[in-house]
Tab-separated table of C-alpha atoms in Angstrom:
chain	number	residue	atom	x	y	z
H	22	MET	CA	62.230	43.127	-10.231
H	23	LEU	CA	65.601	42.369	-11.065
H	24	LEU	CA	66.696	41.368	-7.373
H	25	THR	CA	63.659	39.508	-6.569
H	26	ARG	CA	62.363	37.996	-9.845
H	27	ALA	CA	62.753	34.117	-10.331
H	28	ARG	CA	61.584	31.926	-12.974
H	29	THR	CA	60.122	28.371	-12.543
H	30	THR	CA	59.803	27.514	-16.251
H	31	VAL	CA	57.789	24.510	-16.843
H	32	ALA	CA	59.737	21.739	-18.344
H	33	GLY	CA	59.191	20.865	-22.125
H	34	CYS	CA	57.113	18.111	-23.292
H	35	ALA	CA	57.633	15.173	-25.715
H	36	LEU	CA	55.711	12.408	-27.582
H	37	ALA	CA	56.367	8.946	-27.183
H	38	LEU	CA	54.802	6.907	-30.040
H	39	SER	CA	51.193	8.125	-30.239
H	40	ALA	CA	50.484	7.559	-26.690
H	41	LEU	CA	49.987	10.665	-24.346
H	42	LEU	CA	52.092	10.421	-21.125
H	43	THR	CA	53.155	12.955	-18.415
H	44	LEU	CA	56.993	13.863	-18.556
H	45	SER	CA	58.895	16.529	-16.619
H	46	GLY	CA	55.816	18.235	-15.155
H	47	CYS	CA	54.045	18.811	-18.533
H	48	SER	CA	51.069	16.908	-19.907
H	49	LEU	CA	51.796	15.537	-23.318
H	50	LEU	CA	49.199	16.589	-26.031
H	51	ASP	CA	47.960	15.202	-29.318
H	52	ASP	CA	47.869	17.465	-32.263
H	53	SER	CA	44.666	19.119	-30.864
H	54	GLY	CA	46.391	19.795	-27.534
H	55	THR	CA	44.203	17.305	-25.633
H	56	SER	CA	45.140	14.145	-23.831
H	57	ALA	CA	43.801	11.158	-25.711
H	58	SER	CA	41.996	9.790	-22.660
H	59	SER	CA	40.571	13.107	-21.332
H	60	GLU	CA	36.911	14.502	-21.735
H	61	GLY	CA	36.328	17.789	-23.488
H	62	GLY	CA	36.653	21.201	-22.001
H	63	GLY	CA	34.022	23.059	-20.159
H	64	SER	CA	30.913	24.253	-21.774
H	65	ALA	CA	30.168	27.846	-22.058
H	66	GLY	CA	29.794	29.205	-18.557
H	67	SER	CA	28.807	25.798	-17.062
H	68	GLY	CA	32.173	24.731	-15.494
H	69	GLU	CA	31.175	21.108	-16.580
H	70	GLY	CA	32.933	18.864	-18.992
H	71	ALA	CA	31.868	19.430	-22.401
H	72	GLN	CA	30.143	16.665	-24.301
H	73	GLY	CA	29.212	16.432	-27.912
H	74	THR	CA	28.182	19.859	-29.374
H	75	ASP	CA	28.719	21.653	-26.305
H	76	ALA	CA	32.523	21.616	-27.033
H	77	ASP	CA	31.806	24.018	-29.995
H	78	ILE	CA	30.562	26.813	-27.590
H	79	PRO	CA	33.416	28.792	-26.352
H	80	TYR	CA	33.639	29.136	-22.651
H	81	ASP	CA	32.272	32.480	-21.630
H	82	VAL	CA	34.811	34.043	-19.249
H	83	THR	CA	32.879	37.192	-18.637
H	84	PRO	CA	31.879	36.251	-15.159
H	85	LEU	CA	35.484	35.703	-14.229
H	86	LEU	CA	36.733	39.109	-15.403
H	87	LYS	CA	35.575	41.067	-12.413
H	88	PRO	CA	33.803	38.827	-9.811
H	89	ASP	CA	32.496	40.048	-6.516
H	90	LYS	CA	35.162	38.387	-4.286
H	91	LYS	CA	38.943	38.841	-4.718
H	92	TYR	CA	41.186	36.093	-6.379
H	93	PHE	CA	43.429	34.446	-3.687
H	94	GLY	CA	46.318	33.050	-5.962
H	95	ALA	CA	49.503	31.147	-5.524
H	96	ALA	CA	52.396	30.011	-7.446
H	97	VAL	CA	53.861	26.771	-5.856
H	98	ASP	CA	56.231	23.989	-6.979
H	99	GLY	CA	54.830	21.595	-9.461
H	100	ALA	CA	51.370	23.128	-9.827
H	101	PRO	CA	49.027	22.668	-11.411
H	102	ASN	CA	50.339	19.684	-13.212
H	103	SER	CA	50.511	18.272	-9.711
H	104	MET	CA	48.227	19.692	-7.050
H	105	LYS	CA	50.027	18.265	-4.130
H	106	GLY	CA	51.789	21.673	-3.487
H	107	VAL	CA	48.492	23.460	-3.677
H	108	ASP	CA	47.008	21.094	-1.062
H	109	THR	CA	50.081	21.729	1.140
H	110	TYR	CA	49.505	25.452	0.628
H	111	THR	CA	45.929	25.256	1.504
H	112	ALA	CA	46.511	23.463	4.740
H	113	MET	CA	49.207	25.985	5.661
H	114	THR	CA	47.237	29.074	4.874
H	115	GLY	CA	43.661	27.635	5.759
H	116	LYS	CA	42.254	28.663	2.372
H	117	GLN	CA	42.388	27.026	-1.031
H	118	PRO	CA	43.979	29.178	-3.774
H	119	ASN	CA	41.453	29.842	-6.760
H	120	LEU	CA	44.165	31.181	-9.027
H	121	ILE	CA	47.174	28.933	-9.845
H	122	GLU	CA	50.197	30.520	-11.718
H	123	TYR	CA	52.804	28.471	-13.484
H	124	TYR	CA	55.557	29.481	-15.859
H	125	ALA	CA	56.101	28.122	-19.395
H	126	ALA	CA	58.746	28.920	-21.899
H	127	TRP	CA	58.085	29.690	-25.507
H	128	GLY	CA	58.138	26.246	-27.210
H	129	ASP	CA	56.523	24.324	-24.280
H	130	GLY	CA	53.364	22.514	-24.886
H	131	PHE	CA	50.114	23.723	-23.303
H	132	ASP	CA	49.568	21.973	-19.913
H	133	ALA	CA	45.895	20.923	-20.583
H	134	GLN	CA	45.981	18.326	-17.767
H	135	GLY	CA	47.243	20.864	-15.345
H	136	VAL	CA	44.387	23.309	-16.212
H	137	ARG	CA	42.033	20.467	-15.689
H	138	ASN	CA	43.453	19.739	-12.273
H	139	ALA	CA	43.218	23.175	-11.091
H	140	TRP	CA	39.570	23.477	-12.411
H	141	ALA	CA	38.647	20.405	-10.693
H	142	GLU	CA	39.463	21.959	-7.267
H	143	GLY	CA	37.771	25.223	-8.310
H	144	ALA	CA	40.804	27.314	-9.437
H	145	LEU	CA	41.715	29.251	-12.628
H	146	THR	CA	45.199	28.710	-14.092
H	147	LEU	CA	47.496	31.541	-15.061
H	148	VAL	CA	50.106	30.852	-17.471
H	149	SER	CA	53.230	33.087	-17.484
H	150	TRP	CA	54.502	32.715	-21.022
H	151	GLU	CA	58.098	33.576	-21.375
H	152	PRO	CA	59.787	34.024	-24.756
H	153	PHE	CA	63.351	33.108	-23.806
H	154	ASP	CA	64.622	31.495	-27.044
H	155	VAL	CA	62.661	33.525	-29.660
H	156	THR	CA	62.646	37.071	-30.763
H	157	LEU	CA	59.438	39.208	-30.413
H	158	ALA	CA	60.208	40.401	-34.062
H	159	ASP	CA	59.930	36.825	-35.288
H	160	ILE	CA	56.736	36.242	-33.401
H	161	ALA	CA	55.171	39.317	-34.738
H	162	ALA	CA	56.225	38.450	-38.369
H	163	GLY	CA	54.580	35.064	-38.178
H	164	GLU	CA	57.712	33.208	-38.185
H	165	LYS	CA	56.568	31.000	-35.203
H	166	ASP	CA	53.083	30.474	-36.325
H	167	ALA	CA	53.261	26.781	-36.629
H	168	TYR	CA	53.874	26.493	-32.906
H	169	LEU	CA	51.522	29.391	-32.067
H	170	LYS	CA	48.638	28.071	-33.898
H	171	LYS	CA	48.984	24.582	-32.418
H	172	TYR	CA	49.150	26.090	-28.866
H	173	ALA	CA	45.983	28.300	-29.573
H	174	ALA	CA	44.248	25.122	-30.943
H	175	SER	CA	45.086	23.196	-27.793
H	176	VAL	CA	43.712	26.107	-25.653
H	177	ARG	CA	40.609	26.166	-27.597
H	178	LYS	CA	40.189	22.375	-27.709
H	179	LEU	CA	40.209	22.200	-23.894
H	180	ASN	CA	37.568	24.987	-23.606
H	181	LEU	CA	38.266	25.848	-20.077
H	182	PRO	CA	39.102	29.462	-18.938
H	183	VAL	CA	42.783	30.182	-18.879
H	184	VAL	CA	44.751	33.355	-18.058
H	185	ILE	CA	47.828	34.124	-20.306
H	186	SER	CA	50.439	36.614	-19.383
H	187	PHE	CA	52.838	37.028	-22.266
H	188	ALA	CA	56.353	38.412	-21.817
H	189	ASP	CA	55.739	40.093	-18.577
H	190	GLU	CA	57.984	42.676	-17.076
H	191	MET	CA	58.542	44.029	-20.485
H	192	ASN	CA	59.446	47.585	-18.918
H	193	GLY	CA	62.539	46.103	-17.073
H	194	HIS	CA	65.988	45.891	-18.573
H	195	TRP	CA	66.683	42.386	-16.973
H	196	GLU	CA	64.524	40.326	-19.269
H	197	ARG	CA	65.553	39.097	-22.661
H	198	TRP	CA	62.339	40.719	-24.080
H	199	GLY	CA	62.981	43.750	-22.000
H	200	THR	CA	64.036	47.359	-22.729
H	201	LYS	CA	67.578	46.513	-23.813
H	202	ASN	CA	66.446	44.284	-26.673
H	203	VAL	CA	62.962	45.180	-27.676
H	204	THR	CA	61.201	48.401	-28.474
H	205	PRO	CA	57.592	49.042	-27.385
H	206	LYS	CA	56.465	48.786	-31.015
H	207	GLN	CA	58.060	45.291	-31.243
H	208	TYR	CA	56.467	44.132	-28.054
H	209	VAL	CA	53.027	45.466	-29.001
H	210	ALA	CA	53.354	43.966	-32.463
H	211	ALA	CA	53.939	40.495	-31.051
H	212	TRP	CA	51.385	40.726	-28.407
H	213	LYS	CA	48.689	41.611	-31.074
H	214	HIS	CA	49.680	38.940	-33.324
H	215	ILE	CA	49.510	36.209	-30.608
H	216	HIS	CA	46.170	37.671	-29.496
H	217	ASP	CA	44.843	37.663	-33.227
H	218	THR	CA	46.028	34.062	-33.747
H	219	PHE	CA	44.057	33.002	-30.690
H	220	THR	CA	41.078	34.903	-31.959
H	221	ASP	CA	41.311	33.240	-35.401
H	222	ALA	CA	41.295	29.881	-33.714
H	223	GLY	CA	38.154	30.705	-31.660
H	224	ALA	CA	40.068	30.556	-28.341
H	225	SER	CA	37.976	33.275	-26.721
H	226	ASN	CA	38.229	31.204	-23.404
H	227	VAL	CA	41.560	33.156	-22.698
H	228	ILE	CA	41.705	35.995	-20.251
H	229	TRP	CA	44.621	38.185	-21.412
H	230	ALA	CA	46.799	39.781	-18.633
H	231	TRP	CA	49.225	42.489	-19.652
H	232	SER	CA	51.825	42.429	-16.872
H	233	PRO	CA	54.445	45.290	-16.272
H	234	ASN	CA	56.800	45.373	-13.437
H	235	ILE	CA	56.126	48.098	-10.839
H	236	VAL	CA	57.754	51.280	-12.145
H	237	ASN	CA	59.795	52.026	-8.917
H	238	PRO	CA	63.071	50.568	-10.127
H	239	VAL	CA	62.493	51.732	-13.766
H	240	LYS	CA	60.959	55.172	-13.512
H	241	SER	CA	62.248	56.418	-16.660
H	242	VAL	CA	60.419	53.889	-18.690
H	243	GLU	CA	56.836	54.900	-19.681
H	244	LEU	CA	54.239	51.955	-19.590
H	245	GLU	CA	51.808	53.388	-22.192
H	246	PRO	CA	53.895	52.806	-25.358
H	247	TYR	CA	53.960	48.972	-24.431
H	248	TYR	CA	50.156	48.772	-23.864
H	249	PRO	CA	48.568	46.870	-26.790
H	250	GLY	CA	45.168	48.599	-26.087
H	251	ASP	CA	41.964	47.654	-24.471
H	252	GLY	CA	40.737	45.541	-27.380
H	253	TYR	CA	43.761	43.281	-26.609
H	254	VAL	CA	43.818	43.189	-22.853
H	255	ASP	CA	41.431	42.080	-20.139
H	256	TRP	CA	43.423	42.530	-16.937
H	257	VAL	CA	46.431	44.555	-16.107
H	258	GLY	CA	48.625	42.163	-13.989
H	259	VAL	CA	51.002	44.143	-11.913
H	260	ILE	CA	54.113	42.546	-10.662
H	261	GLY	CA	55.862	43.879	-7.431
H	262	TYR	CA	57.462	42.653	-4.153
H	263	PHE	CA	57.820	44.091	-0.736
H	264	THR	CA	61.572	44.411	-0.217
H	265	LEU	CA	63.543	45.720	2.666
H	266	GLU	CA	65.098	48.410	0.526
H	267	GLU	CA	61.757	50.198	0.019
H	268	ASP	CA	58.988	51.525	2.056
H	269	ASN	CA	56.283	48.756	2.663
H	270	ALA	CA	53.166	50.990	2.473
H	271	TYR	CA	50.885	49.355	-0.097
H	272	GLN	CA	50.650	52.659	-1.869
H	273	SER	CA	54.465	52.996	-2.004
H	274	VAL	CA	54.925	49.582	-3.629
H	275	PHE	CA	51.908	49.709	-6.090
H	276	GLY	CA	50.617	53.212	-6.116
H	277	PRO	CA	52.889	54.896	-8.560
H	278	THR	CA	52.331	52.127	-11.103
H	279	LEU	CA	48.628	51.953	-10.777
H	280	ASP	CA	48.351	55.816	-11.021
H	281	GLU	CA	50.320	55.638	-14.159
H	282	ILE	CA	48.148	52.768	-15.645
H	283	ARG	CA	44.940	54.582	-14.784
H	284	THR	CA	46.106	57.534	-17.160
H	285	PHE	CA	45.595	55.183	-20.310
H	286	THR	CA	43.186	52.269	-19.234
H	287	LYS	CA	40.489	51.465	-16.861
H	288	LYS	CA	40.833	47.679	-17.151
H	289	PRO	CA	40.715	45.648	-13.839
H	290	THR	CA	44.026	45.040	-12.215
H	291	LEU	CA	45.580	42.143	-10.391
H	292	ILE	CA	48.761	41.610	-8.505
H	293	LEU	CA	50.014	38.875	-10.813
H	294	GLU	CA	53.017	38.141	-8.726
H	295	THR	CA	54.200	39.324	-5.248
H	296	ALA	CA	55.600	38.179	-1.952
H	297	ALA	CA	57.438	39.804	1.143
H	298	GLU	CA	61.084	39.535	1.783
H	299	PRO	CA	61.878	37.535	5.016
H	300	GLY	CA	62.663	39.522	7.959
H	301	GLU	CA	61.023	41.221	10.898
H	302	ARG	CA	58.960	43.404	8.812
H	303	ARG	CA	57.299	40.595	6.837
H	304	ARG	CA	54.198	40.387	9.036
H	305	ALA	CA	53.543	43.898	8.433
H	306	ASP	CA	54.043	43.486	4.656
H	307	VAL	CA	51.458	40.826	4.579
H	308	ARG	CA	49.050	43.089	6.621
H	309	ASN	CA	49.606	45.973	4.041
H	310	LEU	CA	49.153	43.611	0.991
H	311	PHE	CA	45.775	42.340	2.139
H	312	ALA	CA	44.459	45.650	3.376
H	313	GLY	CA	45.638	47.342	0.090
H	314	VAL	CA	43.940	44.791	-2.199
H	315	GLU	CA	40.837	44.643	-0.133
H	316	ALA	CA	40.374	48.412	-0.158
H	317	ASP	CA	40.787	48.742	-4.000
H	318	ASP	CA	37.644	48.029	-5.838
H	319	ASP	CA	39.579	47.865	-9.098
H	320	MET	CA	41.978	45.271	-7.684
H	321	LEU	CA	41.053	41.709	-8.467
H	322	GLY	CA	43.277	39.947	-6.075
H	323	PHE	CA	46.980	38.725	-5.881
H	324	VAL	CA	49.189	35.795	-6.516
H	325	TRP	CA	51.647	34.994	-3.836
H	326	PHE	CA	55.015	33.694	-5.105
H	327	ASP	CA	55.606	30.792	-2.791
H	328	HIS	CA	59.297	29.765	-4.086
H	329	LYS	CA	62.717	29.896	-2.768
H	330	LYS	CA	64.505	31.772	-5.700
H	331	ARG	CA	66.988	34.668	-5.014
H	332	ALA	CA	65.208	34.996	-1.578
H	333	ASP	CA	63.106	32.762	0.514
H	334	TRP	CA	59.719	33.927	-0.500
H	335	ARG	CA	57.940	30.955	1.146
H	336	LEU	CA	55.420	31.730	3.853
H	337	LYS	CA	56.424	28.766	5.976
H	338	VAL	CA	59.919	30.260	6.796
H	339	SER	CA	58.179	33.164	8.731
H	340	PRO	CA	55.784	31.688	11.374
H	341	LEU	CA	54.459	35.119	12.519
H	342	ALA	CA	53.916	36.244	9.002
H	343	LEU	CA	52.201	33.083	8.128
H	344	LYS	CA	49.962	33.312	11.171
H	345	GLU	CA	48.962	36.897	10.085
H	346	PHE	CA	48.559	35.728	6.424
H	347	LYS	CA	46.252	32.813	7.610
H	348	ARG	CA	44.124	35.242	9.733
H	349	LEU	CA	43.677	37.718	6.931
H	350	ALA	CA	43.025	35.031	4.211
H	351	ALA	CA	40.183	33.703	6.397
H	352	GLY	CA	38.178	36.768	5.553
H	353	GLY	CA	35.198	36.633	3.289
H	354	SER	CA	36.602	38.989	0.670
H	355	PHE	CA	39.215	36.575	-0.716
H	356	GLY	CA	38.570	33.236	-2.584
H	357	PHE	CA	35.699	31.823	-4.410
H	358	ASP	CA	34.980	28.665	-6.509
H	359	VAL	CA	35.803	29.912	-10.079
H	360	ARG	CA	33.365	27.267	-11.630
H	361	LYS	CA	30.610	29.264	-9.821
H	362	PRO	CA	31.818	32.891	-9.894
């Protein structure tokens, strides 16, 4: 949402000689997208490091698409390139997140080491890929294929499951790729070209999350024209926050958007980014979030945006809300080891 959204774009990466180092939060990759000292990615469905010919088998993401338990996700500073913030979040909430979201600008290298770090702790990585300095028309036309193909090859080479959300909140006017600058046709064309490029690279280890903002602030914008189609989407990743200007019932925040989405796709949904504005109501907002997600069989879980950006969304600033969050997170419905779904 315009008043609540924030970006924590991952810093760019650079190569120094032929060695692979870590700089400004991103792992530096060789031409294949893999650190020179690393092992291969996971073998299909095993969750173990691929060795030898196992690396030729794409990781089977099917068990992760709609698991029995809910995803318990978080976006925290530095993660997953550094998992210190995740460890702190785990100690604070009493449960380890199994879905770690980070933000990357178009042009950034794929953070293969970060994905490994998260996987080693039983968590899936979600990349929010933001095309700040490129037009979607150029992407769709293949003008950026050199970068795109290298990125896709890096993801395939790692061969661990990764969630990619490209150009989220496309139905908002506040994004450079939003309604003021991009038509639905251009958006869909860019999405399909990116997806097809990954398919051509054999990178079927990607879970594709199409992620509109909740429709509440942009009721006049229809979502269906922006939808690439079920063949190009695995999850619908809804983005929405509990703000003091709006009613805090789960159905009020997310219901209108989910109802509209259900008119054109039955794909599983995930609250890809959410939090509650600080204040006396925050404890109730947390309660409504957990109850709403748990009651919705099609809702896969949520990712809590634990950053101070435009508002302080961090749980630690609201002790009573944090206590409620910790109590509800302890339930058996949320969290599982993604290596053993």
